[in-house]
Amino acid sequence: FLAYLEQQRCETAASVQEFPFKKKRVRVLSKANDVGENCPGGVVYWMLRDARVQDNWALLFAQRLALKLELPLAVVFCLVPKFLNANIRHYKFMMGGLQEVEQQCRELGIPFHVLLGSAVDRLPEFVRSKHVGAVVCDFSPLRGPRKWVEDVAKALPKNVPLTQVDAHNVVPLWVTSDKQEYAARTIRNKINSKLGEFLSDFPPVIKHPHGEGCKKVKPIDWPAAYAMLECDMDVDEVQWAKPGYKAACLQLYEFCSRRLGKFNDKRNDPTVDALSGLSPWLHFGQISAQRCALEVQRYRSQHKASADAFCEEAIVRRELADNFCYYNENYDNLKGLSSWALQSLEAHRKDKRDPCYTLEELEQSLTYDDLWNSAQLQLVREGKMHGFLRMYWAKKILEWTATPEQALEYSILLNDKYSLDGRDPNGYVGCMWSIGGVHDMGWKERAIFGKIRYMNYQGCKRKFDVNAFVMRYGGK
Ligand code: FAD
């Protein structure tokens, strides 16, 4: 499968230089006029969100620039000792993927550097000391990475331009829409009408011909990198998902060949293995959603409904989540809700919560609901929860906690602590949808929820074999 992907890229375009790069994927964050003069350090791709070598528009753009100016190319990742509440489960997955990036960069003669510390402390210093001429970064809509980019843009030498490429979305976020969209129905056509232009094949990142390559680059001291981590070490690694691009491709291959046929009909049934399971790799940028969509579309003649349903999730819904987080600074708190939802939750603030659980009771799966407890156990053990149950899980947290603020806080906290794909726009929007009606509409008014859509155990029983799921995870 990996060889087939490689061949696909080579057939697409002999070289990234000849490829008609879509300039709309790129935006200039800080300008400079004299790139290419006195900059033996060449072009640097500052990798943030898209931690892969191939199928990465940001690295492709950086290489294209370096080829045009006949300059060396390098990739830099800044590793911080802690990031929000990411723990060793997340760090191992991320760093495992980066070890593969190092190896693939080496094969292509592109030096890869991991700088220990925050980007603003380490990257400008690196750029100065190596006489780098231009920096290209990728894009995340979340406030942490946005602040890093803003700070680095200010701290870079004035003659070094910083450009940003949206390498995560199929249609670049700033092309799709310049405002917060209400719902999937308002963004769908804005995205789908542009897929003809943007859902294109990738050219390969090629062996870089300029500079000294990796001859003088020391291998990364991974034990030292692990030693500087200050994150929570108590959440175990998961076994089912191995980090990195190759494991991601295997997951994609298995999904297309074994599960895609079931995706449309069975994706809301947690007892059936019908989903892609790709979200950890997508979250860490170890595989591109565009690659997944391209591959799934090859099966469209056999599985039309499933291929379309997958693209709706992996493109439209995913890019809607990026849109929300980018245009709404309150993407993870109640201030970010629509006024109808906020007013409705407010009107029911005093409704009695019975039972009302503590964070510890939720975390330890100690509710009265065996389905909820089983879903929580799945999250803790496997670092994932089935997509359908995620909605049920978060809505029950609204029902069982003292205030909507607490419900949102607990759901984000537990999701981000245990889920491998946590701290993602999809996660913030998933919690805000479940608890605050984001991208949804008002429903029949009821206690606690107000007009927020309600889900219950009986509804789940009608949809799937709840007992079979409970038996599998053993929730009491
Ligand atoms: P598939 O069903 O195979 O879909 C393929 C891809 O499409 C996913 O990997 C994902 O990138 C995207 N996708 C699927 N469903 C959605 C959706 N509803 N919204 C946006 N994109 C979607 N997703 C995360 O990536 N990280 C999270 O932390 C996260 N937390 C969530 C919390 C709650 C309360 C809810 C309701 C949803 C959350 N989601 C999250 C969205 C969704 O549930 C997951 O993306 C999906 O379950 C991942 O499994 P999969 O890769 O097998 O998905």
Coordinates of C-alpha atoms and ligand atoms in Angstrom, one line a residue:
F1 CA 0.0 0.0 0.0
L2 CA 2.9 2.4 0.9
A3 CA 4.6 1.6 -2.4
Y4 CA 1.3 2.1 -4.3
L5 CA 0.9 5.5 -2.6
E6 CA 4.5 6.4 -3.6
Q7 CA 3.8 5.4 -7.2
Q8 CA 0.6 7.5 -7.3
R9 CA 2.5 10.6 -6.2
C10 CA 5.3 10.0 -8.8
E11 CA 2.8 9.5 -11.6
T12 CA 1.0 12.7 -10.6
A13 CA 3.9 15.0 -11.0
A14 CA 7.6 14.4 -11.7
S15 CA 8.6 17.1 -9.4
V16 CA 7.0 19.5 -7.0
Q17 CA 8.5 22.3 -9.0
E18 CA 6.3 21.4 -12.0
F19 CA 3.2 21.0 -10.0
P20 CA 0.6 23.8 -10.2
F21 CA 0.6 24.7 -6.5
K22 CA -2.6 26.3 -5.3
K23 CA -1.5 29.6 -4.0
K24 CA -4.7 30.0 -2.1
R25 CA -3.4 27.4 0.3
V26 CA -0.8 29.9 1.4
R27 CA -0.9 33.2 3.3
V28 CA 1.9 35.5 4.1
L29 CA 2.2 36.3 7.8
S30 CA 5.2 38.6 7.6
K31 CA 6.9 39.8 4.4
A32 CA 10.5 40.4 3.5
N33 CA 12.0 41.3 0.2
D34 CA 15.4 39.7 0.0
V35 CA 14.9 36.0 0.5
G36 CA 17.7 34.0 -1.1
E37 CA 20.6 36.4 -0.4
N38 CA 23.1 35.3 2.3
C39 CA 21.0 32.6 3.7
P40 CA 22.9 29.4 3.7
G41 CA 20.3 28.0 6.1
G42 CA 17.8 28.1 3.3
V43 CA 14.1 27.4 3.9
V44 CA 12.7 25.9 7.1
Y45 CA 9.4 24.2 7.4
W46 CA 8.3 24.7 11.0
M47 CA 6.1 21.7 11.6
L48 CA 3.3 22.2 14.1
R49 CA 0.1 20.4 13.4
D50 CA 1.0 18.3 10.3
A51 CA 3.6 15.9 11.5
R52 CA 4.2 14.0 8.3
V53 CA 6.6 14.2 5.4
Q54 CA 4.5 13.1 2.4
D55 CA 1.0 14.5 1.5
N56 CA 1.8 17.7 3.4
W57 CA 1.1 20.9 1.5
A58 CA 3.2 23.0 3.9
L59 CA 6.4 20.9 3.3
L60 CA 5.7 20.8 -0.4
F61 CA 5.4 24.5 -0.5
A62 CA 8.7 24.9 1.5
Q63 CA 10.5 22.5 -0.8
R64 CA 9.1 24.3 -3.9
L65 CA 10.4 27.6 -2.6
A66 CA 13.8 26.0 -1.7
L67 CA 14.1 24.5 -5.2
K68 CA 13.2 27.7 -6.9
L69 CA 15.8 29.6 -4.9
E70 CA 18.3 26.7 -5.1
L71 CA 18.6 26.7 -1.3
P72 CA 18.8 24.0 1.3
L73 CA 15.6 22.8 3.1
A74 CA 15.1 21.7 6.7
V75 CA 12.2 20.7 9.0
V76 CA 12.0 21.9 12.6
F77 CA 9.7 20.8 15.3
C78 CA 9.6 22.5 18.7
L79 CA 8.8 20.1 21.5
V80 CA 7.4 21.7 24.7
P81 CA 7.7 19.8 28.0
K82 CA 4.0 20.1 28.7
F83 CA 1.0 21.1 26.6
L84 CA -2.4 21.8 28.1
N85 CA -3.2 18.4 29.8
A86 CA -1.6 16.2 27.2
N87 CA -0.1 13.2 29.0
I88 CA 2.4 10.4 28.2
R89 CA -0.2 8.6 26.1
H90 CA -0.3 11.6 23.8
Y91 CA 3.3 12.4 23.9
K92 CA 4.4 8.8 23.0
F93 CA 2.0 8.8 20.1
M94 CA 3.3 12.2 18.9
M95 CA 7.0 11.4 19.4
G96 CA 6.6 8.0 17.8
G97 CA 5.3 9.7 14.7
L98 CA 8.1 12.3 14.8
Q99 CA 10.7 9.5 14.9
E100 CA 9.3 8.3 11.6
V101 CA 9.4 11.9 10.3
E102 CA 13.1 12.0 11.2
Q103 CA 13.8 8.8 9.3
Q104 CA 11.9 9.8 6.2
C105 CA 13.5 13.2 6.2
R106 CA 16.9 11.6 6.4
E107 CA 16.1 9.4 3.4
L108 CA 15.2 12.6 1.4
G109 CA 18.3 14.5 2.5
I110 CA 16.2 17.0 4.5
P111 CA 17.7 17.7 8.0
F112 CA 15.1 17.3 10.7
H113 CA 15.6 19.2 14.0
V114 CA 13.7 18.8 17.2
L115 CA 14.2 21.9 19.3
L116 CA 13.5 21.4 23.0
G117 CA 11.4 24.3 24.3
S118 CA 8.8 26.8 23.1
A119 CA 8.9 27.9 19.5
V120 CA 9.3 31.6 20.5
D121 CA 12.3 30.8 22.6
R122 CA 14.0 28.4 20.2
L123 CA 13.0 29.0 16.6
P124 CA 14.1 32.7 16.1
E125 CA 17.4 31.8 17.7
F126 CA 17.8 28.8 15.4
V127 CA 16.9 30.9 12.3
R128 CA 19.5 33.5 13.3
S129 CA 22.3 31.1 14.1
K130 CA 21.7 29.0 10.9
H131 CA 21.1 32.1 8.6
V132 CA 17.7 30.8 7.5
G133 CA 16.1 32.8 4.7
A134 CA 12.5 31.9 5.0
V135 CA 10.1 30.0 7.3
V136 CA 7.0 28.2 6.3
C137 CA 4.6 26.9 9.0
D138 CA 1.3 24.9 8.9
F139 CA -2.0 26.0 10.4
S140 CA -4.1 25.3 13.4
P141 CA -7.2 27.2 14.4
L142 CA -6.7 26.7 18.2
R143 CA -5.5 29.5 20.4
G144 CA -2.3 27.9 21.7
P145 CA -0.7 27.3 18.3
R146 CA -2.1 30.6 16.9
K147 CA -0.3 32.4 19.7
W148 CA 2.9 30.5 19.0
V149 CA 2.8 31.6 15.4
E150 CA 2.0 35.2 16.3
D151 CA 4.9 35.3 18.7
V152 CA 7.3 33.7 16.3
A153 CA 6.2 36.1 13.5
K154 CA 7.2 39.0 15.8
A155 CA 10.4 37.5 17.0
L156 CA 11.9 36.4 13.6
P157 CA 14.5 38.7 12.1
K158 CA 12.9 41.3 9.9
N159 CA 14.4 40.0 6.7
V160 CA 12.9 36.5 7.2
P161 CA 9.4 36.1 5.8
L162 CA 6.9 33.7 7.5
T163 CA 4.3 32.1 5.4
Q164 CA 1.6 29.7 6.5
V165 CA 0.0 26.8 4.6
D166 CA -3.3 25.2 5.6
A167 CA -2.1 21.6 5.3
H168 CA -4.8 20.1 7.4
N169 CA -8.0 21.1 5.6
V170 CA -8.8 20.0 2.0
V171 CA -10.2 23.4 1.2
P172 CA -8.1 26.0 3.0
L173 CA -10.0 27.4 5.9
W174 CA -9.7 31.0 4.7
V175 CA -10.9 30.0 1.2
T176 CA -14.0 28.2 2.5
S177 CA -15.5 31.0 4.5
D178 CA -14.5 34.3 6.2
K179 CA -17.0 33.9 9.0
Q180 CA -18.3 31.5 11.6
E181 CA -20.7 29.1 9.8
Y182 CA -24.0 28.2 11.5
A183 CA -24.1 24.5 10.7
A184 CA -23.1 21.8 8.3
R185 CA -25.8 22.9 5.9
T186 CA -24.3 26.4 5.5
I187 CA -20.7 25.2 5.0
R188 CA -21.4 22.0 3.0
N189 CA -21.8 23.7 -0.4
K190 CA -18.9 26.1 0.2
I191 CA -16.6 23.2 0.7
N192 CA -18.1 20.7 -1.8
S193 CA -18.2 23.2 -4.6
K194 CA -14.4 23.7 -4.3
L195 CA -13.4 20.0 -4.1
G196 CA -12.9 19.9 -7.8
E197 CA -10.2 22.5 -7.3
F198 CA -8.6 21.3 -4.0
L199 CA -9.2 17.6 -3.7
S200 CA -6.3 17.0 -6.0
D201 CA -3.5 14.4 -6.0
F202 CA -0.3 15.2 -4.1
P203 CA 3.1 15.5 -5.8
P204 CA 5.9 13.8 -3.9
V205 CA 8.4 15.5 -1.6
I206 CA 11.6 14.6 -3.4
K207 CA 15.2 14.1 -2.4
H208 CA 16.4 17.6 -1.8
P209 CA 19.2 18.5 -4.2
H210 CA 20.6 21.6 -2.5
G211 CA 22.8 22.0 0.6
E212 CA 24.7 19.3 2.5
G213 CA 21.7 17.2 3.3
C214 CA 21.9 15.3 6.5
K215 CA 25.6 14.6 6.5
K216 CA 26.4 16.8 9.5
V217 CA 23.0 16.4 11.2
K218 CA 23.2 14.3 14.4
P219 CA 20.4 11.8 15.1
I220 CA 17.9 13.2 17.5
D221 CA 18.5 12.3 21.1
W222 CA 15.1 10.9 21.8
P223 CA 15.9 9.7 25.3
A224 CA 16.8 13.3 26.2
A225 CA 13.6 14.5 24.6
Y226 CA 11.6 12.0 26.8
A227 CA 13.6 13.0 29.8
M228 CA 12.5 16.7 29.6
L229 CA 8.8 15.9 29.6
E230 CA 6.8 17.3 32.5
C231 CA 3.5 15.7 31.6
D232 CA 1.3 13.3 33.6
M233 CA 2.9 9.9 33.2
D234 CA 0.0 7.9 34.7
V235 CA -2.2 7.3 31.6
D236 CA -1.1 4.2 29.8
E237 CA -0.2 4.0 26.1
V238 CA -2.8 2.3 24.0
Q239 CA -2.1 -0.9 22.2
W240 CA -4.4 -0.8 19.2
A241 CA -2.9 2.4 17.6
K242 CA 0.7 2.5 16.7
P243 CA 2.1 6.0 16.0
G244 CA 3.3 7.3 12.7
Y245 CA 2.6 7.6 9.0
K246 CA 3.0 4.0 8.1
A247 CA 0.6 2.8 10.8
A248 CA -1.8 5.4 9.6
C249 CA -1.6 4.2 6.1
L250 CA -2.2 0.6 7.3
Q251 CA -5.3 1.8 9.2
L252 CA -6.6 3.6 6.0
Y253 CA -5.9 0.5 3.9
E254 CA -7.7 -1.8 6.4
F255 CA -10.6 0.6 6.6
C256 CA -11.0 0.8 2.8
S257 CA -10.7 -2.9 2.2
R258 CA -12.6 -4.3 5.2
R259 CA -14.9 -1.8 6.8
L260 CA -15.9 0.9 4.3
G261 CA -18.8 -1.1 3.0
K262 CA -20.4 -1.0 6.4
F263 CA -19.7 2.7 7.1
N264 CA -23.0 4.2 5.8
D265 CA -25.4 1.7 7.5
K266 CA -23.5 0.8 10.6
R267 CA -21.6 3.9 11.7
N268 CA -24.0 4.6 14.6
D269 CA -23.7 1.1 16.0
P270 CA -21.0 0.8 18.6
T271 CA -21.0 -3.0 18.5
V272 CA -20.0 -3.1 14.8
D273 CA -16.5 -2.3 13.6
A274 CA -17.5 0.0 10.8
L275 CA -15.6 3.3 11.5
S276 CA -12.2 4.3 10.1
G277 CA -10.6 4.7 13.5
L278 CA -8.3 7.3 11.8
S279 CA -8.8 10.2 14.2
P280 CA -5.6 9.8 16.3
W281 CA -3.4 9.9 13.2
L282 CA -5.5 12.7 11.7
H283 CA -5.3 14.7 14.9
F284 CA -1.5 14.4 15.1
G285 CA -1.2 15.2 11.4
Q286 CA 0.4 11.8 10.8
I287 CA -1.9 11.2 7.8
S288 CA -3.7 13.8 5.7
A289 CA -7.5 13.9 5.5
Q290 CA -7.1 14.7 1.8
R291 CA -5.2 11.4 1.3
C292 CA -7.9 9.5 3.2
A293 CA -10.6 11.1 1.1
L294 CA -8.8 10.4 -2.2
E295 CA -8.3 6.8 -1.3
V296 CA -11.9 6.3 -0.1
Q297 CA -13.2 7.8 -3.3
R298 CA -11.4 5.1 -5.3
Y299 CA -14.0 2.7 -3.8
R300 CA -16.9 4.9 -4.7
S301 CA -18.1 2.6 -7.5
Q302 CA -18.5 -0.3 -5.0
H303 CA -19.6 1.7 -1.9
K304 CA -21.1 5.0 -3.1
A305 CA -23.2 5.8 0.0
S306 CA -20.3 4.9 2.4
A307 CA -17.7 6.8 0.5
D308 CA -19.9 9.9 0.4
A309 CA -20.7 9.5 4.1
F310 CA -17.0 9.2 5.0
C311 CA -16.2 12.4 3.0
E312 CA -19.1 14.2 4.8
E313 CA -17.4 13.4 8.1
A314 CA -13.8 13.6 7.2
I315 CA -14.1 16.8 5.1
V316 CA -17.3 18.7 5.8
R317 CA -17.8 18.0 9.5
R318 CA -14.1 18.2 10.3
E319 CA -13.6 21.4 8.4
L320 CA -16.7 22.9 10.0
A321 CA -15.0 22.2 13.4
D322 CA -11.9 24.1 12.3
N323 CA -14.2 26.9 11.1
F324 CA -15.9 27.2 14.5
C325 CA -12.6 27.2 16.4
Y326 CA -11.0 29.8 14.1
Y327 CA -13.8 32.3 14.0
N328 CA -15.1 31.8 17.6
E329 CA -12.6 32.7 20.3
N330 CA -14.9 31.1 22.9
Y331 CA -14.8 27.7 21.1
D332 CA -14.5 25.8 24.4
N333 CA -16.7 27.8 26.8
L334 CA -20.4 28.7 27.0
K335 CA -19.8 32.2 25.8
G336 CA -19.3 30.6 22.4
L337 CA -22.8 29.3 22.2
S338 CA -25.7 30.8 20.1
S339 CA -28.0 33.0 22.1
W340 CA -31.0 30.6 21.9
A341 CA -28.9 27.8 23.4
L342 CA -27.4 30.0 26.1
Q343 CA -30.8 31.4 27.1
S344 CA -32.3 28.0 27.2
L345 CA -29.6 26.5 29.4
E346 CA -29.8 29.6 31.6
A347 CA -33.6 29.1 32.0
H348 CA -32.9 25.6 33.3
R349 CA -29.9 26.4 35.4
K350 CA -31.8 25.7 38.7
D351 CA -33.4 22.5 37.6
K352 CA -32.6 19.7 40.0
R353 CA -29.8 17.3 38.9
D354 CA -30.5 13.9 40.3
P355 CA -28.1 12.2 40.4
C356 CA -25.4 14.8 40.4
Y357 CA -21.9 13.2 40.0
T358 CA -18.5 14.5 40.9
L359 CA -15.6 14.5 38.4
E360 CA -14.1 11.5 40.2
E361 CA -17.3 9.5 40.0
L362 CA -17.5 10.1 36.3
E363 CA -13.8 9.4 35.7
Q364 CA -14.1 6.1 37.5
S365 CA -17.2 5.0 35.7
L366 CA -19.3 5.0 38.8
T367 CA -22.7 6.2 37.5
Y368 CA -25.9 4.2 37.6
D369 CA -25.8 3.8 33.8
D370 CA -24.0 0.7 32.6
L371 CA -23.8 1.9 29.0
W372 CA -22.3 5.2 30.0
N373 CA -19.8 3.5 32.4
S374 CA -18.8 1.1 29.6
A375 CA -18.2 3.9 27.2
Q376 CA -16.1 5.7 29.8
L377 CA -14.1 2.5 30.4
Q378 CA -13.5 2.2 26.6
L379 CA -12.2 5.8 26.6
V380 CA -9.8 5.1 29.5
R381 CA -8.5 1.8 28.3
E382 CA -8.4 2.3 24.6
G383 CA -7.9 6.0 24.2
K384 CA -11.1 6.3 22.1
M385 CA -14.8 6.1 22.4
H386 CA -17.2 5.2 19.6
G387 CA -18.4 8.3 17.7
F388 CA -22.1 7.7 18.5
L389 CA -21.5 7.1 22.2
R390 CA -19.4 10.3 22.5
M391 CA -22.6 12.2 21.9
Y392 CA -24.5 10.2 24.5
W393 CA -21.6 10.4 26.9
A394 CA -21.3 14.2 26.8
K395 CA -25.1 14.8 27.0
K396 CA -25.3 12.6 30.1
I397 CA -22.6 14.7 31.7
L398 CA -24.9 17.8 31.2
E399 CA -27.7 15.9 32.9
W400 CA -25.6 14.8 35.8
T401 CA -23.5 17.8 36.8
A402 CA -24.4 20.9 38.8
T403 CA -24.1 23.5 36.0
P404 CA -23.6 23.6 32.2
E405 CA -20.2 25.2 32.8
Q406 CA -19.2 22.2 34.9
A407 CA -20.6 19.8 32.3
L408 CA -18.5 21.4 29.5
E409 CA -15.4 21.6 31.7
Y410 CA -15.7 17.9 32.8
S411 CA -16.4 16.6 29.3
I412 CA -13.5 18.5 27.7
L413 CA -11.2 17.5 30.6
L414 CA -12.0 13.7 30.4
N415 CA -12.0 13.7 26.6
D416 CA -8.7 15.5 26.4
K417 CA -7.1 13.4 29.2
Y418 CA -7.9 10.0 27.8
S419 CA -8.7 10.3 24.1
L420 CA -5.8 10.0 21.8
D421 CA -7.4 12.4 19.4
G422 CA -8.2 14.9 22.2
R423 CA -7.4 18.7 22.2
D424 CA -8.7 18.8 18.6
P425 CA -11.2 21.3 17.1
N426 CA -13.5 18.2 16.5
G427 CA -13.4 17.5 20.3
Y428 CA -14.2 21.1 21.4
V429 CA -17.0 21.2 18.8
G430 CA -18.2 17.7 19.8
C431 CA -18.6 18.8 23.4
M432 CA -20.1 22.2 22.5
W433 CA -22.6 20.4 20.2
S434 CA -23.6 17.9 22.8
I435 CA -23.9 20.3 25.7
G436 CA -24.5 23.6 24.0
G437 CA -26.3 22.9 20.7
V438 CA -23.5 24.3 18.5
H439 CA -24.3 23.6 14.8
D440 CA -27.6 22.1 15.9
M441 CA -31.1 23.5 16.3
G442 CA -33.5 23.9 19.1
W443 CA -35.6 20.8 20.1
K444 CA -38.6 20.2 22.3
E445 CA -38.0 21.9 25.7
R446 CA -37.3 19.7 28.7
A447 CA -35.7 19.8 32.2
I448 CA -32.0 20.7 32.4
F449 CA -31.4 20.5 28.7
G450 CA -33.9 23.2 27.8
K451 CA -33.9 23.2 24.0
I452 CA -30.6 21.3 23.6
R453 CA -31.1 17.9 21.9
Y454 CA -31.6 15.1 24.4
M455 CA -30.5 11.5 24.1
N456 CA -31.4 8.6 26.4
Y457 CA -30.8 5.0 27.2
Q458 CA -34.0 3.8 25.6
G459 CA -33.1 5.5 22.4
C460 CA -29.7 3.7 22.4
K461 CA -31.5 0.4 23.0
R462 CA -33.6 1.0 19.9
K463 CA -30.4 1.7 17.8
F464 CA -28.1 -1.1 18.9
D465 CA -27.5 -4.0 21.2
V466 CA -26.6 -2.1 24.4
N467 CA -26.1 -5.3 26.3
A468 CA -23.5 -6.6 23.9
F469 CA -21.5 -3.3 24.3
V470 CA -21.8 -3.4 28.1
M471 CA -20.6 -7.0 28.1
R472 CA -17.6 -6.1 26.1
Y473 CA -16.4 -3.3 28.4
G474 CA -17.9 -4.5 31.7
G475 CA -19.5 -1.3 32.9
K476 CA -21.6 -2.0 36.0
Ligands
FAD1 P1 -15.0 8.2 11.4 O1 -16.4 8.1 11.7 O2 -14.3 7.1 10.7 O3 -14.8 9.5 10.6 C1 -13.6 9.9 9.9 C2 -13.1 11.2 10.3 O4 -14.0 12.2 10.1 C3 -12.7 11.2 11.8 O5 -11.5 10.7 12.1 C4 -12.8 12.7 12.1 O6 -11.6 13.4 11.7 C5 -13.9 13.2 11.2 N1 -15.2 13.2 11.9 C6 -16.0 12.2 12.2 N2 -17.1 12.6 12.9 C7 -16.9 13.9 13.1 C8 -17.6 14.9 13.8 N3 -18.8 14.6 14.4 N4 -17.1 16.2 13.8 C9 -16.0 16.5 13.2 N5 -15.2 15.6 12.5 C10 -15.7 14.3 12.5 N6 -13.1 14.0 17.2 C11 -11.8 14.1 17.3 O7 -11.1 14.0 16.3 N7 -11.2 14.4 18.6 C12 -11.9 14.5 19.7 O8 -11.4 14.8 20.8 C13 -13.3 14.4 19.6 N8 -14.1 14.5 20.7 C14 -15.5 14.4 20.6 C15 -16.2 14.6 21.7 C16 -17.6 14.5 21.6 C17 -18.4 14.7 22.9 C18 -18.2 14.3 20.4 C19 -19.7 14.2 20.3 C20 -17.5 14.1 19.2 C21 -16.1 14.1 19.3 N9 -15.2 14.0 18.2 C22 -13.9 14.1 18.3 C23 -15.8 13.8 16.8 C24 -16.0 12.4 16.4 O9 -16.8 11.7 17.3 C25 -14.7 11.7 16.1 O10 -14.0 12.4 15.2 C26 -14.8 10.2 15.6 O11 -15.6 9.5 16.5 C27 -13.5 9.6 15.4 O12 -13.5 8.3 15.1 P2 -13.2 7.8 13.6 O13 -11.9 8.3 13.2 O14 -13.4 6.3 13.6 O15 -14.3 8.5 12.8

